[in-house]
């Protein structure tokens, strides 16, 4: 990466971080506007989203799917700005913005290997960092191609309770050792890693790739799989076990 590109990346990220701490109505309005621009100018992503919705919801009209695509891009823009509040905001602000529900289910399972299944929804950082306030965990990390973004991401995702981050290149062995030591694993499994590491299962009636590493880890260590689903709400996020 050239020095000019690196400087541009830093400036862009600092600007986005500043936006996340604007008064909430102003930030939401800006996110809405950015989402509108993405719908208009992110042509490739818009076409991918539209095609996926055509496959998954053939019964809906083109207009209904356009509304869904527009809503997604607006939520995506909001999540991008809010991520900086989650990564860098004060702990009390994080607790207020991200509610965690049914934490007792996790507490009742302590003492045995636990894999927290966290789907790749827009709130994955919100739920992960909020849970991190309560407990140490381990997670797998894919290195970002942009070194500036990579540094910000690691800093934001390792804020509390000294989480253990294992790179994808290290494979599952490191995660297995941590699980044996009683460190819960925050696992995001729904990535397409190619045919060698995936199986194809029905998704909305269509074959879709999903990885098998979660099942292999759980079987190998007799681990409990506990879903943690984070949803976007009007006021922030709700992470529910």
PDB file of C-alpha atoms in Angstrom, residues 14 53 76 82 127 167 171 202 233:
ATOM      1  CA  UNK A  14     -11.098   8.809  11.491  1.00  0.00           C
ATOM      2  CA  UNK A  53     -33.496 -12.072  -3.192  1.00  0.00           C
ATOM      3  CA  UNK A  76     -25.385  -1.644   6.384  1.00  0.00           C
ATOM      4  CA  UNK A  82     -22.125   2.378  14.781  1.00  0.00           C
ATOM      5  CA  UNK A 127     -22.795  -8.756  20.126  1.00  0.00           C
ATOM      6  CA  UNK A 167      -5.769 -16.341  12.643  1.00  0.00           C
ATOM      7  CA  UNK A 171      -6.436 -23.581  11.679  1.00  0.00           C
ATOM      8  CA  UNK A 202     -30.520 -26.310   1.289  1.00  0.00           C
ATOM      9  CA  UNK A 233     -33.112  -2.404  16.980  1.00  0.00           C
TER      10      UNK A 233
END
